[in-house]
Short mmCIF file of C-alpha atoms in Angstrom, two decimals:
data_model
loop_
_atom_site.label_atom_id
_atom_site.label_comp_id
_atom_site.label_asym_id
_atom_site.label_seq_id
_atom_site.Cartn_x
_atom_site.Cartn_y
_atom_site.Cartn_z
CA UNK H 1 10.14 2.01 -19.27
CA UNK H 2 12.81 1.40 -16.44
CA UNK H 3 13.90 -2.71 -16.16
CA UNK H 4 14.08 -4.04 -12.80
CA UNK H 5 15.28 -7.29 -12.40
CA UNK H 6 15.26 -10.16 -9.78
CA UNK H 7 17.09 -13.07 -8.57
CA UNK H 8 16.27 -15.82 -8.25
CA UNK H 9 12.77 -15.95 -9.24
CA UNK H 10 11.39 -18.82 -7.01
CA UNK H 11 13.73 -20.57 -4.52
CA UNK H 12 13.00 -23.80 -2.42
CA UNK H 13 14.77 -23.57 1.22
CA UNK H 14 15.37 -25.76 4.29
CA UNK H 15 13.62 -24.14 7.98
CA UNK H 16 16.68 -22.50 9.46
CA UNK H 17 19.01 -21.68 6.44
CA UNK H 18 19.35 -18.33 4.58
CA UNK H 19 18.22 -17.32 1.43
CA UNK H 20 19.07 -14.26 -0.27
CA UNK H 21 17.21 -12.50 -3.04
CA UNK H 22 18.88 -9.55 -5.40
CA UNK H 23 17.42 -6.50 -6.79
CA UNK H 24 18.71 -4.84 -9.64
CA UNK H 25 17.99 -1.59 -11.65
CA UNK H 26 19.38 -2.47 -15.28
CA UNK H 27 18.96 0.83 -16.73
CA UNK H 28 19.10 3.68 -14.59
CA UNK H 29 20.67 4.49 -11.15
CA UNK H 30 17.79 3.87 -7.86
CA UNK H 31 17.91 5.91 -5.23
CA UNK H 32 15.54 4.32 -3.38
CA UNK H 33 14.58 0.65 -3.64
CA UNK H 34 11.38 -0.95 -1.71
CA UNK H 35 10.95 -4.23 -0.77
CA UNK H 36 7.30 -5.79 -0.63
CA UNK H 37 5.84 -9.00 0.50
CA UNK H 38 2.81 -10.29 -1.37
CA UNK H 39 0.30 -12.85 0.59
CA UNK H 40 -2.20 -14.75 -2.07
CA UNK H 41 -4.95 -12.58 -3.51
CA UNK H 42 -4.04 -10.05 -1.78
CA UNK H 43 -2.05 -6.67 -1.84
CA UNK H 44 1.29 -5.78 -1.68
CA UNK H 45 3.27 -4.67 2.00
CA UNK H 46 5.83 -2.51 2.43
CA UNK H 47 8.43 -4.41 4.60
CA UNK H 48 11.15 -1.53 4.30
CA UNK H 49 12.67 1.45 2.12
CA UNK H 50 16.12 1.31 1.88
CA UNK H 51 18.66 4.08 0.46
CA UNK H 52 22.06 3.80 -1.61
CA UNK H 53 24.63 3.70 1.52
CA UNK H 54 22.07 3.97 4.56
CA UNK H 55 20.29 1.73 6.95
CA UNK H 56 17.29 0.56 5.30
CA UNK H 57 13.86 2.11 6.95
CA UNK H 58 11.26 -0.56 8.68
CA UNK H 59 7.79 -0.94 8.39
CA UNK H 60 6.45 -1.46 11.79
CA UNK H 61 5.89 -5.45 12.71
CA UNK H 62 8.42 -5.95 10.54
CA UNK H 63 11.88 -8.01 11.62
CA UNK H 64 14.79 -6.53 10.79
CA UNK H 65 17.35 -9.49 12.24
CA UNK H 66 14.90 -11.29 10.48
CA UNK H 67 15.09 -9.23 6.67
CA UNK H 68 18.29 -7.89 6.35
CA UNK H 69 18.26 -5.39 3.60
CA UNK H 70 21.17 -4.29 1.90
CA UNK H 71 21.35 -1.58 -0.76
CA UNK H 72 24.70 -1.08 -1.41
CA UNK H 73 25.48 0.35 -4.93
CA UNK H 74 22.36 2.46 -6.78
CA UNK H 75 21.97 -0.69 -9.36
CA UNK H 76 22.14 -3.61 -6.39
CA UNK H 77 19.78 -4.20 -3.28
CA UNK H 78 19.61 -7.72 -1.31
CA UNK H 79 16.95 -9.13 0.84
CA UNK H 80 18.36 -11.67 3.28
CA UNK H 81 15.64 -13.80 4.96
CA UNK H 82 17.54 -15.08 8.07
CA UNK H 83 16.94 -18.67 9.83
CA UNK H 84 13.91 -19.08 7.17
CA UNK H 85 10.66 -21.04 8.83
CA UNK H 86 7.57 -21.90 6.56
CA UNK H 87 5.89 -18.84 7.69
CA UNK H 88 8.38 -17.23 5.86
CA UNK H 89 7.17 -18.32 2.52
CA UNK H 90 5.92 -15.59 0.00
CA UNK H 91 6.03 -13.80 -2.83
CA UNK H 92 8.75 -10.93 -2.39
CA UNK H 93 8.92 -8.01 -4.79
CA UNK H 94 11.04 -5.29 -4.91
CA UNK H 95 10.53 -1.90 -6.74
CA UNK H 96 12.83 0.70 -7.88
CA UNK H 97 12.76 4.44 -7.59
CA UNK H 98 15.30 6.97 -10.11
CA UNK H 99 14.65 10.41 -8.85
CA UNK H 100 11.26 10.88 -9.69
CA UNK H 101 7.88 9.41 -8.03
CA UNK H 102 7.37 5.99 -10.03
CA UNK H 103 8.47 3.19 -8.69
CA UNK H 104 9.47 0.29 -11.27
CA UNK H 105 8.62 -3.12 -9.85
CA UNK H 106 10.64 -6.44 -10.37
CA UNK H 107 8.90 -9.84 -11.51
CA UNK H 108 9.10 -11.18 -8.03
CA UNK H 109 10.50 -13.88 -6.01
CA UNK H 110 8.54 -17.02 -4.42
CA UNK H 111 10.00 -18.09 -1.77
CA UNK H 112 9.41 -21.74 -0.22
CA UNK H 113 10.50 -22.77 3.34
CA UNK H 114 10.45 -26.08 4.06
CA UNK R 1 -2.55 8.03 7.56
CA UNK R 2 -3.76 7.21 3.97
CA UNK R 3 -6.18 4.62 2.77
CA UNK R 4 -7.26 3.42 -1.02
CA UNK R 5 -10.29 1.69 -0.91
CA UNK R 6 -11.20 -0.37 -4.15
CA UNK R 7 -15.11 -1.70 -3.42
CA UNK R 8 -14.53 -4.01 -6.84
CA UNK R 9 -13.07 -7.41 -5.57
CA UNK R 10 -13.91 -8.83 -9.24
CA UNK R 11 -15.39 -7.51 -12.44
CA UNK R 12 -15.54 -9.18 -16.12
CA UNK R 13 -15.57 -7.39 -19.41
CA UNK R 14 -16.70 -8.61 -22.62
CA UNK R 15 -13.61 -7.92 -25.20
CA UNK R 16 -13.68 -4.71 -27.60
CA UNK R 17 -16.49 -3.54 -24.43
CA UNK R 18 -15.40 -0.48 -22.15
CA UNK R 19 -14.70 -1.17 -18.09
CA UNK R 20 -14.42 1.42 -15.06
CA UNK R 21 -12.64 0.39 -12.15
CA UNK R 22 -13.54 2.14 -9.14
CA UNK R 23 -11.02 4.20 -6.06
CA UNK R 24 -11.70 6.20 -3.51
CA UNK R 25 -8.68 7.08 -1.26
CA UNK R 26 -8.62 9.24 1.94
CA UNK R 27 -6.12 11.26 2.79
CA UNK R 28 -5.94 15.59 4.59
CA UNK R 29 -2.48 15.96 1.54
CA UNK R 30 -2.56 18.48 -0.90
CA UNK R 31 0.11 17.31 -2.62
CA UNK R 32 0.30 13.67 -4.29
CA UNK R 33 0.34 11.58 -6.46
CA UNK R 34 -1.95 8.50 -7.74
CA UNK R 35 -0.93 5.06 -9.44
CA UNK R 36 -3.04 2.40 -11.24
CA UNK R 37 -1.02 -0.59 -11.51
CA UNK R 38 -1.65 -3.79 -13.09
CA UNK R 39 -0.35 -7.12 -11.61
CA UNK R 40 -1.48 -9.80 -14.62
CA UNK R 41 -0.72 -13.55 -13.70
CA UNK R 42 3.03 -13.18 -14.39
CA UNK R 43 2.71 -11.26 -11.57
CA UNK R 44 5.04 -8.48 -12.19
CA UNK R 45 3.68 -5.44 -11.45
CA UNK R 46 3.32 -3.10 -14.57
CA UNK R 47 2.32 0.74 -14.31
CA UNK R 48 -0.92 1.79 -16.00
CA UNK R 49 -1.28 5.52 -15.41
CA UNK R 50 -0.41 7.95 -13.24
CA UNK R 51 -1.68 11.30 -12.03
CA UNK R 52 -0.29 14.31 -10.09
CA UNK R 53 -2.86 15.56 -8.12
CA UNK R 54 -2.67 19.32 -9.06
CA UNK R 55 -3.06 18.56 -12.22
CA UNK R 56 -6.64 19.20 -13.07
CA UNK R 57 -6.73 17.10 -16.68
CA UNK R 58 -7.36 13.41 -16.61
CA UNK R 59 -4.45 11.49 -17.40
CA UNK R 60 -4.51 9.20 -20.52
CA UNK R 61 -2.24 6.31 -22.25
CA UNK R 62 -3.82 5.14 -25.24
CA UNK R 63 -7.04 3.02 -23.86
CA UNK R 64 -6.32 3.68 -20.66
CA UNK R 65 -7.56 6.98 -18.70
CA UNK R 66 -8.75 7.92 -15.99
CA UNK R 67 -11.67 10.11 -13.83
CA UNK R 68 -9.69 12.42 -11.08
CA UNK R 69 -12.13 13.84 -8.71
CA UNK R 70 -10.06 15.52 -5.91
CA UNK R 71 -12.97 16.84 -4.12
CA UNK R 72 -14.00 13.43 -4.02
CA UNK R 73 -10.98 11.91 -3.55
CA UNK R 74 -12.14 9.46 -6.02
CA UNK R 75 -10.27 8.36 -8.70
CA UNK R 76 -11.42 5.84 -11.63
CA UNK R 77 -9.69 3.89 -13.93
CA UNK R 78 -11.29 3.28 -17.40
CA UNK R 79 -10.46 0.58 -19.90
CA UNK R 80 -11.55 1.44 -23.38
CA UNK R 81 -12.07 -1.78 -26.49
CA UNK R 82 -11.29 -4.38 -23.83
CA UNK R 83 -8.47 -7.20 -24.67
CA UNK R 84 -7.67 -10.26 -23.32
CA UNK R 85 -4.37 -9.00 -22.59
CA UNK R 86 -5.63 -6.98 -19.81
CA UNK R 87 -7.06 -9.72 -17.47
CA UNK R 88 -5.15 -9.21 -14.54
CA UNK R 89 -5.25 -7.58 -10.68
CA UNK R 90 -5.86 -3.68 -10.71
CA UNK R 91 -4.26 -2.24 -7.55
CA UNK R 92 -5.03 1.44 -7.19
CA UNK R 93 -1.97 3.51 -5.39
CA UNK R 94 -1.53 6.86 -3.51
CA UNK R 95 1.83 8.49 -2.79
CA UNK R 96 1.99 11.44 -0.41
CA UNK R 97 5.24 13.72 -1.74
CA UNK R 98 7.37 14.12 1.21
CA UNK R 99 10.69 15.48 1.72
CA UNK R 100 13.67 14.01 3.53
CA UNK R 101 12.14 10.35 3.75
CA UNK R 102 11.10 8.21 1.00
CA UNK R 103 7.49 8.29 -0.80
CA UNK R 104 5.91 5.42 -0.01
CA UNK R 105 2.91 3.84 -2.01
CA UNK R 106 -0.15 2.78 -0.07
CA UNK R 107 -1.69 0.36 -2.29
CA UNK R 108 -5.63 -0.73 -2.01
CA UNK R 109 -6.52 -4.16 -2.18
CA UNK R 110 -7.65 -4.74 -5.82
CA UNK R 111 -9.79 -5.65 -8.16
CA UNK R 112 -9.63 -8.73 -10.11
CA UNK R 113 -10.74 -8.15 -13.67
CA UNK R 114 -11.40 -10.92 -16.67
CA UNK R 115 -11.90 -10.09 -20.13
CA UNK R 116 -14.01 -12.44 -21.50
CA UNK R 117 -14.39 -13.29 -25.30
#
């Protein structure tokens, strides 16, 4: 099946700094990439959908000053979690989408805010 | 709006033994599809099965397949000569087709399932 990759996998942070997390398709071109937070035990949530070369598309609560999405080539998206604050720690996944209706899902990122 | 209900929070399975995880989902679509996924404790999500709901035949990958009841809205996912590789999260998923925005998944909320030896 279709490899999606992620980087890094777990990153420690200071409360206020930036941290960036990439998204990559290895072996085909995504049109659409996803971006997901995952609490403990419990299910994924859509944060936003984002297209090659457009604004990336919301979920409703969520911050976009706060998650800047990028999606700038069909092989690349970036999640930027601005100012970071310990509430901000999580598992963030990201998923993949060719043409079709499966989405491919990278390993996932933990994310640690001191 | 959609919803995928999965009533299962946890279930064990005795290895080589067969397992049905349980999913109802509501939704007034016609057109969509429907996901199993498994999230093992790696915790990359891997895709199980999936089924295009106007197809009437189950969908099946080796000992994986599943019950589509439309009229129901239910659909099962059954795990035949149980390993020990398949402990992990379940998460059930519906995608409504749409056309000029993005399909979106709406995931349920899981069901935890050990194979036990």
């Amino acid at each position: 099946g279709a490899v999606v990759s992620q980087h890094p996998s777990r990153v420690i942070c200071k409360s206020g700094t930036s941290v960036k997390i990439e998204c990559r398709s290895l072996d085909f071109q995504a049109t659409t990439m996803f971006w997901y937070r995952q609490f403990p035990k419990q299910s994924l949530m859509l944060m936003a959908t984002s297209n090659e070369g457009s604004k990336a598309t919301y979920e409703q609560g969520v911050e976009k000053d706060k998650f800047l999405i990028n999606h700038a080539s069909l092989t690349l998206s970036t999640l930027t979690v601005t100012s970071a604050h310990p509430e901000d720690s999580s598992f963030y996944i990201c998923s993949a989408r060719e043409g079709g209706y499966t989405q491919y899902f990278g390993p996932g990122t933990r994310l640690t805010v001191l | 709006a959609q919803t995928v209900t999965q009533s299962q929070p946890e279930m064990s399975v005795q290895e080589a033994e067969t397992v049905t995880l349980s999913c109802t989902y509501d939704t007034s679509e016609n057109n969509y599809y429907l996901f199993w996924y498994k999230q093992p404790p790696s915790r990359q999500m891997i895709l199980v099965i999936r089924q295009e709901a106007y197809k009437q035949q189950n969908a099946t990958e080796n000992r994986f397949s599943v019950n589509f009841q439309k009229a129901a809205k239910s659909f099962s996912l059954k795990i035949s000569d149980s390993q020990l590789g398949d402990t992990a999260m379940y998460f059930c998923a519906f995608m409504k087709l749409s056309t000029g925005t993005a399909s979106k998944l709406t995931f349920g909320t899981g069901t935890r399932l050990q194979v036990t030896l």
